[in-house]
Amino acid sequence: MTAEVFSYESLVHAVSGAVGSVTAMTVFFPLDTARLRLQVDENRKAKSTPAILADIVKEEGLLAPYRGWFPVICSLCCSNFVYFYCFHWMKASWLKSRQSTPSTDLIVGIVAGVINVLLTTPLWVVNTRLKLQGSKFHNSDIRPTNYSGILDAFKQIVRKEGVGALWNGTFPSLLLVLNPAIQFMVYEGLKRQLRRGASRELSSLEAFIIGAVAKAVATIVTYPLQTMQSVLRFGQVNTPTEKSTLLSSLQTLQGLLVNRARKHGVLGLFKGLEAKLLQTVLTAALMFLLYEKIASSTFRVMGLSSGHYKRR
């Protein structure tokens, strides 16, 4: 078991996934900026993604769509390294030499997601704060922040809000482990269908298309929870403290969902979905393409190019 935990194959998958995700996010980062503004700033009028980006550039400058790039990339790199490592390590341990199934991929994806959330949520809380710092909000109730960098953000959050604030949004994040779990289940299922039992690597077009389809399905299913996750990470919501943490989290999440639905209708829960789909689908598609190519090239150099593909 110890050998499987620290296997070279798991490390290759983790590094490939991290490099692929960082590259893809950098390319499509402005789309994520547009999505986050629409989720957090309730008074910002929903427009097409190009129109939102044009407004941000006009109000805040040419580089505003890339504000917070470094903390996001750091968080994403760590998060995807942990997720890919845990997913492939647990899958290899569980399956041994047996064929994977959709239910196996879903269960392994959920467990890997829980581990990832518990380890990396503080990074995502800080990254959300830094990404939105200095933004011009249309909602006057949002309080401005002043962080000089990642470490300063950590220090200020702990000092002013307590250590627990670093795990703001953990509850919806735990629910949202369904997102990558569904994504990997659909991706691995489509990959098996394309191969039809043959031990071959996917073409660039195949990896891009099934990566896009998998992420689109996962994003649409879980989007309302993603919106509430962004709001909670931003730290502008007062949560009840007189009850248990789990009960408070449930009530806060329910209250946010109900309030947004009352204010903006059911469609308000999907505000920013266009920008999110555009960003995540393209990012995921490019990430999986790069991941497959980096991993397959590495395994080919290791002499695992034939038998290894069948097990992936």
Tab-separated table of C-alpha atoms in Angstrom:
chain	number	residue	atom	x	y	z
A	1	MET	CA	0.000	0.000	0.000
A	2	THR	CA	2.847	2.379	0.883
A	3	ALA	CA	4.492	1.724	-2.463
A	4	GLU	CA	1.228	2.581	-4.243
A	5	VAL	CA	0.799	5.805	-2.270
A	6	PHE	CA	4.269	7.001	-3.271
A	7	SER	CA	4.283	5.501	-6.760
A	8	TYR	CA	6.042	7.229	-9.633
A	9	GLU	CA	2.941	6.779	-11.811
A	10	SER	CA	0.770	8.780	-9.389
A	11	LEU	CA	3.400	11.517	-9.373
A	12	VAL	CA	3.411	11.655	-13.195
A	13	HIS	CA	-0.398	12.004	-13.249
A	14	ALA	CA	-0.279	14.711	-10.558
A	15	VAL	CA	2.413	16.783	-12.261
A	16	SER	CA	0.747	16.387	-15.681
A	17	GLY	CA	-2.620	17.482	-14.292
A	18	ALA	CA	-1.117	20.441	-12.426
A	19	VAL	CA	0.887	21.691	-15.436
A	20	GLY	CA	-2.076	21.209	-17.775
A	21	SER	CA	-4.483	23.068	-15.482
A	22	VAL	CA	-2.118	25.980	-14.814
A	23	THR	CA	-1.465	26.470	-18.540
A	24	ALA	CA	-5.155	26.242	-19.438
A	25	MET	CA	-6.245	28.607	-16.638
A	26	THR	CA	-3.649	31.195	-17.686
A	27	VAL	CA	-4.977	31.168	-21.254
A	28	PHE	CA	-8.632	31.585	-20.204
A	29	PHE	CA	-8.172	33.550	-16.957
A	30	PRO	CA	-10.211	36.656	-17.983
A	31	LEU	CA	-13.280	34.439	-18.413
A	32	ASP	CA	-12.950	33.363	-14.771
A	33	THR	CA	-12.746	37.013	-13.724
A	34	ALA	CA	-16.037	37.750	-15.491
A	35	ARG	CA	-17.679	34.710	-13.870
A	36	LEU	CA	-16.569	35.637	-10.346
A	37	ARG	CA	-17.785	39.243	-10.650
A	38	LEU	CA	-21.240	38.094	-11.713
A	39	GLN	CA	-21.445	35.588	-8.857
A	40	VAL	CA	-20.307	37.908	-6.055
A	41	ASP	CA	-21.572	41.339	-7.178
A	42	GLU	CA	-25.349	40.858	-7.107
A	43	ASN	CA	-26.068	44.376	-8.414
A	44	ARG	CA	-23.931	43.942	-11.508
A	45	LYS	CA	-26.205	43.521	-14.490
A	46	ALA	CA	-25.862	40.162	-16.229
A	47	LYS	CA	-24.464	40.639	-19.739
A	48	SER	CA	-22.555	38.564	-22.231
A	49	THR	CA	-19.033	37.616	-21.182
A	50	PRO	CA	-17.309	39.996	-23.684
A	51	ALA	CA	-19.526	42.856	-22.442
A	52	ILE	CA	-18.670	42.140	-18.781
A	53	LEU	CA	-14.954	42.057	-19.601
A	54	ALA	CA	-15.280	45.300	-21.578
A	55	ASP	CA	-16.946	46.948	-18.544
A	56	ILE	CA	-14.197	45.703	-16.206
A	57	VAL	CA	-11.446	47.021	-18.504
A	58	LYS	CA	-13.235	50.365	-18.880
A	59	GLU	CA	-13.792	50.774	-15.123
A	60	GLU	CA	-10.536	49.332	-13.769
A	61	GLY	CA	-7.909	49.240	-16.504
A	62	LEU	CA	-6.500	46.895	-19.121
A	63	LEU	CA	-4.883	44.439	-16.694
A	64	ALA	CA	-7.960	44.123	-14.436
A	65	PRO	CA	-9.122	40.831	-16.052
A	66	TYR	CA	-5.840	39.286	-14.859
A	67	ARG	CA	-6.057	40.649	-11.298
A	68	GLY	CA	-5.274	37.902	-8.797
A	69	TRP	CA	-3.663	35.634	-11.402
A	70	PHE	CA	-0.729	34.546	-9.220
A	71	PRO	CA	-2.703	33.366	-6.146
A	72	VAL	CA	-5.212	31.598	-8.397
A	73	ILE	CA	-2.442	29.788	-10.247
A	74	CYS	CA	-0.757	28.801	-6.963
A	75	SER	CA	-4.058	27.485	-5.580
A	76	LEU	CA	-4.936	25.704	-8.802
A	77	CYS	CA	-1.522	24.076	-9.099
A	78	CYS	CA	-1.670	22.730	-5.529
A	79	SER	CA	-5.321	21.718	-5.832
A	80	ASN	CA	-4.953	19.804	-9.090
A	81	PHE	CA	-1.716	18.164	-7.951
A	82	VAL	CA	-3.510	16.839	-4.845
A	83	TYR	CA	-6.622	15.790	-6.780
A	84	PHE	CA	-4.878	14.012	-9.653
A	85	TYR	CA	-2.457	12.309	-7.255
A	86	CYS	CA	-5.206	11.066	-4.919
A	87	PHE	CA	-7.519	10.060	-7.781
A	88	HIS	CA	-4.959	7.904	-9.604
A	89	TRP	CA	-3.366	6.511	-6.449
A	90	MET	CA	-6.725	5.367	-5.029
A	91	LYS	CA	-7.905	4.099	-8.398
A	92	ALA	CA	-4.729	2.036	-8.841
A	93	SER	CA	-4.991	0.686	-5.280
A	94	TRP	CA	-8.663	-0.211	-5.672
A	95	LEU	CA	-8.602	-1.701	-9.140
A	96	LYS	CA	-5.208	-3.388	-9.242
A	97	SER	CA	-5.418	-4.984	-12.713
A	98	ARG	CA	-9.221	-4.844	-13.083
A	99	GLN	CA	-11.178	-2.656	-15.515
A	100	SER	CA	-12.570	0.641	-14.206
A	101	THR	CA	-16.330	1.390	-14.164
A	102	PRO	CA	-18.306	4.677	-13.947
A	103	SER	CA	-19.345	3.944	-10.337
A	104	THR	CA	-15.707	3.316	-9.374
A	105	ASP	CA	-14.608	6.578	-11.004
A	106	LEU	CA	-17.392	8.484	-9.207
A	107	ILE	CA	-16.595	7.075	-5.747
A	108	VAL	CA	-12.831	7.555	-6.131
A	109	GLY	CA	-13.441	11.065	-7.474
A	110	ILE	CA	-15.584	11.986	-4.448
A	111	VAL	CA	-13.005	10.718	-1.940
A	112	ALA	CA	-10.169	12.480	-3.781
A	113	GLY	CA	-12.281	15.637	-3.828
A	114	VAL	CA	-12.895	15.563	-0.072
A	115	ILE	CA	-9.154	15.219	0.622
A	116	ASN	CA	-8.452	18.049	-1.811
A	117	VAL	CA	-11.053	20.382	-0.261
A	118	LEU	CA	-9.846	19.893	3.301
A	119	LEU	CA	-6.221	20.523	2.323
A	120	THR	CA	-6.571	23.413	-0.140
A	121	THR	CA	-9.636	25.482	0.922
A	122	PRO	CA	-7.465	28.104	2.736
A	123	LEU	CA	-5.608	28.747	-0.530
A	124	TRP	CA	-8.883	29.267	-2.401
A	125	VAL	CA	-10.269	31.619	0.278
A	126	VAL	CA	-7.163	33.805	0.004
A	127	ASN	CA	-7.184	33.610	-3.784
A	128	THR	CA	-10.844	34.741	-3.957
A	129	ARG	CA	-10.111	37.733	-1.683
A	130	LEU	CA	-7.046	38.786	-3.705
A	131	LYS	CA	-8.795	38.297	-7.031
A	132	LEU	CA	-11.609	40.656	-6.003
A	133	GLN	CA	-9.462	43.211	-4.154
A	134	GLY	CA	-9.552	46.631	-5.796
A	135	SER	CA	-12.570	45.737	-7.910
A	136	LYS	CA	-15.286	48.330	-8.455
A	137	PHE	CA	-18.464	46.679	-7.190
A	138	HIS	CA	-22.000	47.760	-7.999
A	139	ASN	CA	-23.103	46.538	-4.551
A	140	SER	CA	-22.331	49.238	-1.932
A	141	ASP	CA	-22.630	46.739	0.959
A	142	ILE	CA	-19.369	44.998	-0.014
A	143	ARG	CA	-16.505	46.016	2.287
A	144	PRO	CA	-13.107	46.826	0.677
A	145	THR	CA	-10.028	44.835	1.708
A	146	ASN	CA	-6.349	45.716	1.706
A	147	TYR	CA	-3.967	42.761	1.347
A	148	SER	CA	-0.385	43.183	0.122
A	149	GLY	CA	-0.024	39.564	-0.969
A	150	ILE	CA	-0.772	35.920	-0.206
A	151	LEU	CA	0.994	35.785	3.186
A	152	ASP	CA	-0.459	39.126	4.295
A	153	ALA	CA	-3.948	37.923	3.350
A	154	PHE	CA	-3.457	34.789	5.455
A	155	LYS	CA	-2.275	36.872	8.429
A	156	GLN	CA	-5.083	39.438	8.227
A	157	ILE	CA	-7.822	36.829	7.836
A	158	VAL	CA	-6.560	34.832	10.829
A	159	ARG	CA	-6.089	37.966	12.978
A	160	LYS	CA	-9.410	39.666	12.141
A	161	GLU	CA	-11.719	36.721	11.459
A	162	GLY	CA	-10.091	33.733	13.147
A	163	VAL	CA	-8.446	30.595	11.774
A	164	GLY	CA	-11.849	29.133	10.896
A	165	ALA	CA	-12.359	31.861	8.264
A	166	LEU	CA	-9.693	30.178	6.132
A	167	TRP	CA	-12.177	27.348	5.661
A	168	ASN	CA	-15.108	29.612	4.661
A	169	GLY	CA	-17.189	27.858	2.031
A	170	THR	CA	-15.928	24.411	3.037
A	171	PHE	CA	-19.425	22.957	3.320
A	172	PRO	CA	-20.514	23.849	-0.235
A	173	SER	CA	-17.007	22.867	-1.355
A	174	LEU	CA	-17.531	19.406	0.144
A	175	LEU	CA	-20.841	19.181	-1.698
A	176	LEU	CA	-19.029	20.383	-4.807
A	177	VAL	CA	-16.659	17.414	-4.798
A	178	LEU	CA	-19.441	16.078	-7.001
A	179	ASN	CA	-18.237	18.483	-9.703
A	180	PRO	CA	-14.794	16.960	-10.380
A	181	ALA	CA	-16.164	13.510	-9.503
A	182	ILE	CA	-18.872	13.804	-12.193
A	183	GLN	CA	-16.332	15.370	-14.545
A	184	PHE	CA	-13.865	12.496	-14.138
A	185	MET	CA	-16.644	9.877	-14.295
A	186	VAL	CA	-17.920	11.273	-17.619
A	187	TYR	CA	-14.369	11.809	-18.940
A	188	GLU	CA	-13.142	8.316	-18.059
A	189	GLY	CA	-16.384	6.764	-19.380
A	190	LEU	CA	-16.128	8.576	-22.712
A	191	LYS	CA	-12.437	7.678	-22.911
A	192	ARG	CA	-13.242	3.980	-22.470
A	193	GLN	CA	-15.926	4.222	-25.159
A	194	LEU	CA	-13.529	5.851	-27.615
A	195	ARG	CA	-10.864	3.232	-27.013
A	196	ARG	CA	-13.313	0.301	-27.078
A	197	GLY	CA	-10.833	-1.876	-25.188
A	198	ALA	CA	-7.805	-0.940	-27.295
A	199	SER	CA	-4.670	0.194	-25.463
A	200	ARG	CA	-4.062	3.434	-27.345
A	201	GLU	CA	-3.688	7.060	-26.370
A	202	LEU	CA	-6.339	9.613	-27.270
A	203	SER	CA	-5.815	12.011	-30.133
A	204	SER	CA	-5.597	15.716	-29.280
A	205	LEU	CA	-9.084	16.352	-30.700
A	206	GLU	CA	-10.606	13.432	-28.769
A	207	ALA	CA	-9.080	14.561	-25.464
A	208	PHE	CA	-10.230	18.156	-26.072
A	209	ILE	CA	-13.821	17.218	-26.945
A	210	ILE	CA	-14.482	14.707	-24.160
A	211	GLY	CA	-12.796	17.031	-21.647
A	212	ALA	CA	-15.176	19.811	-22.723
A	213	VAL	CA	-18.268	17.580	-22.574
A	214	ALA	CA	-17.344	16.206	-19.129
A	215	LYS	CA	-16.817	19.670	-17.650
A	216	ALA	CA	-20.006	21.087	-19.200
A	217	VAL	CA	-22.115	18.343	-17.606
A	218	ALA	CA	-20.456	18.751	-14.183
A	219	THR	CA	-20.701	22.563	-14.241
A	220	ILE	CA	-24.409	22.774	-15.133
A	221	VAL	CA	-25.361	20.223	-12.458
A	222	THR	CA	-23.467	21.972	-9.640
A	223	TYR	CA	-23.487	25.667	-10.622
A	224	PRO	CA	-25.819	27.107	-7.909
A	225	LEU	CA	-23.540	25.628	-5.242
A	226	GLN	CA	-20.493	27.104	-6.969
A	227	THR	CA	-22.079	30.566	-6.771
A	228	MET	CA	-22.707	30.209	-3.032
A	229	GLN	CA	-19.166	28.901	-2.564
A	230	SER	CA	-17.742	32.078	-4.166
A	231	VAL	CA	-19.955	34.307	-1.981
A	232	LEU	CA	-18.876	32.522	1.216
A	233	ARG	CA	-15.185	32.571	0.313
A	234	PHE	CA	-15.396	36.310	-0.272
A	235	GLY	CA	-16.242	36.615	3.446
A	236	GLN	CA	-19.017	39.215	3.221
A	237	VAL	CA	-21.676	36.986	4.790
A	238	ASN	CA	-22.405	36.931	8.524
A	239	THR	CA	-22.886	33.331	9.627
A	240	PRO	CA	-24.740	32.380	12.833
A	241	THR	CA	-22.377	31.265	15.597
A	242	GLU	CA	-24.766	30.167	18.325
A	243	LYS	CA	-25.350	26.759	16.722
A	244	SER	CA	-23.148	23.908	15.591
A	245	THR	CA	-20.802	24.538	12.670
A	246	LEU	CA	-22.581	22.032	10.441
A	247	LEU	CA	-26.038	23.432	11.234
A	248	SER	CA	-24.811	27.002	10.726
A	249	SER	CA	-23.292	26.023	7.386
A	250	LEU	CA	-26.527	24.364	6.273
A	251	GLN	CA	-28.630	27.365	7.326
A	252	THR	CA	-26.254	29.864	5.731
A	253	LEU	CA	-26.168	27.924	2.475
A	254	GLN	CA	-29.938	27.519	2.429
A	255	GLY	CA	-30.443	31.202	3.279
A	256	LEU	CA	-28.121	32.355	0.487
A	257	LEU	CA	-29.827	30.128	-2.068
A	258	VAL	CA	-33.343	31.224	-0.995
A	259	ASN	CA	-32.460	34.937	-0.846
A	260	ARG	CA	-30.873	34.932	-4.285
A	261	ALA	CA	-33.833	33.016	-5.746
A	262	ARG	CA	-36.263	35.525	-4.186
A	263	LYS	CA	-34.331	38.542	-5.439
A	264	HIS	CA	-33.501	37.370	-8.935
A	265	GLY	CA	-35.684	34.309	-9.537
A	266	VAL	CA	-34.452	30.773	-10.102
A	267	LEU	CA	-32.334	32.018	-13.010
A	268	GLY	CA	-30.468	34.189	-10.488
A	269	LEU	CA	-28.904	30.992	-9.149
A	270	PHE	CA	-27.345	30.541	-12.579
A	271	LYS	CA	-26.091	34.111	-12.966
A	272	GLY	CA	-22.701	34.006	-14.652
A	273	LEU	CA	-23.261	30.486	-16.005
A	274	GLU	CA	-22.399	31.560	-19.550
A	275	ALA	CA	-19.032	32.934	-18.417
A	276	LYS	CA	-18.464	29.907	-16.187
A	277	LEU	CA	-19.268	27.428	-18.964
A	278	LEU	CA	-17.132	29.284	-21.464
A	279	GLN	CA	-14.214	29.444	-19.028
A	280	THR	CA	-14.408	26.008	-17.411
A	281	VAL	CA	-15.277	24.060	-20.541
A	282	LEU	CA	-12.436	25.567	-22.554
A	283	THR	CA	-10.041	25.380	-19.598
A	284	ALA	CA	-10.939	21.761	-18.802
A	285	ALA	CA	-10.727	20.744	-22.465
A	286	LEU	CA	-7.254	22.264	-22.847
A	287	MET	CA	-6.193	20.893	-19.444
A	288	PHE	CA	-7.165	17.313	-20.322
A	289	LEU	CA	-5.505	17.604	-23.721
A	290	LEU	CA	-2.232	18.767	-22.119
A	291	TYR	CA	-2.574	16.265	-19.278
A	292	GLU	CA	-2.978	13.320	-21.670
A	293	LYS	CA	-0.051	14.407	-23.836
A	294	ILE	CA	2.323	15.132	-20.940
A	295	ALA	CA	1.421	11.890	-19.127
A	296	SER	CA	1.601	9.717	-22.251
A	297	SER	CA	4.939	11.225	-23.301
A	298	THR	CA	6.365	10.627	-19.834
A	299	PHE	CA	5.115	7.036	-19.689
A	300	ARG	CA	6.447	6.404	-23.190
A	301	VAL	CA	9.903	7.506	-22.044
A	302	MET	CA	9.488	5.155	-19.055
A	303	GLY	CA	8.701	2.278	-21.399
A	304	LEU	CA	5.047	1.978	-20.274
A	305	SER	CA	3.408	3.127	-23.499
A	306	SER	CA	1.620	-0.110	-24.412
A	307	GLY	CA	0.338	-1.865	-21.293
A	308	HIS	CA	-0.204	1.274	-19.248
A	309	TYR	CA	-2.936	2.897	-21.380
A	310	LYS	CA	-5.297	0.020	-20.847
A	311	ARG	CA	-5.207	0.546	-17.082
A	312	ARG	CA	-5.815	4.319	-17.204
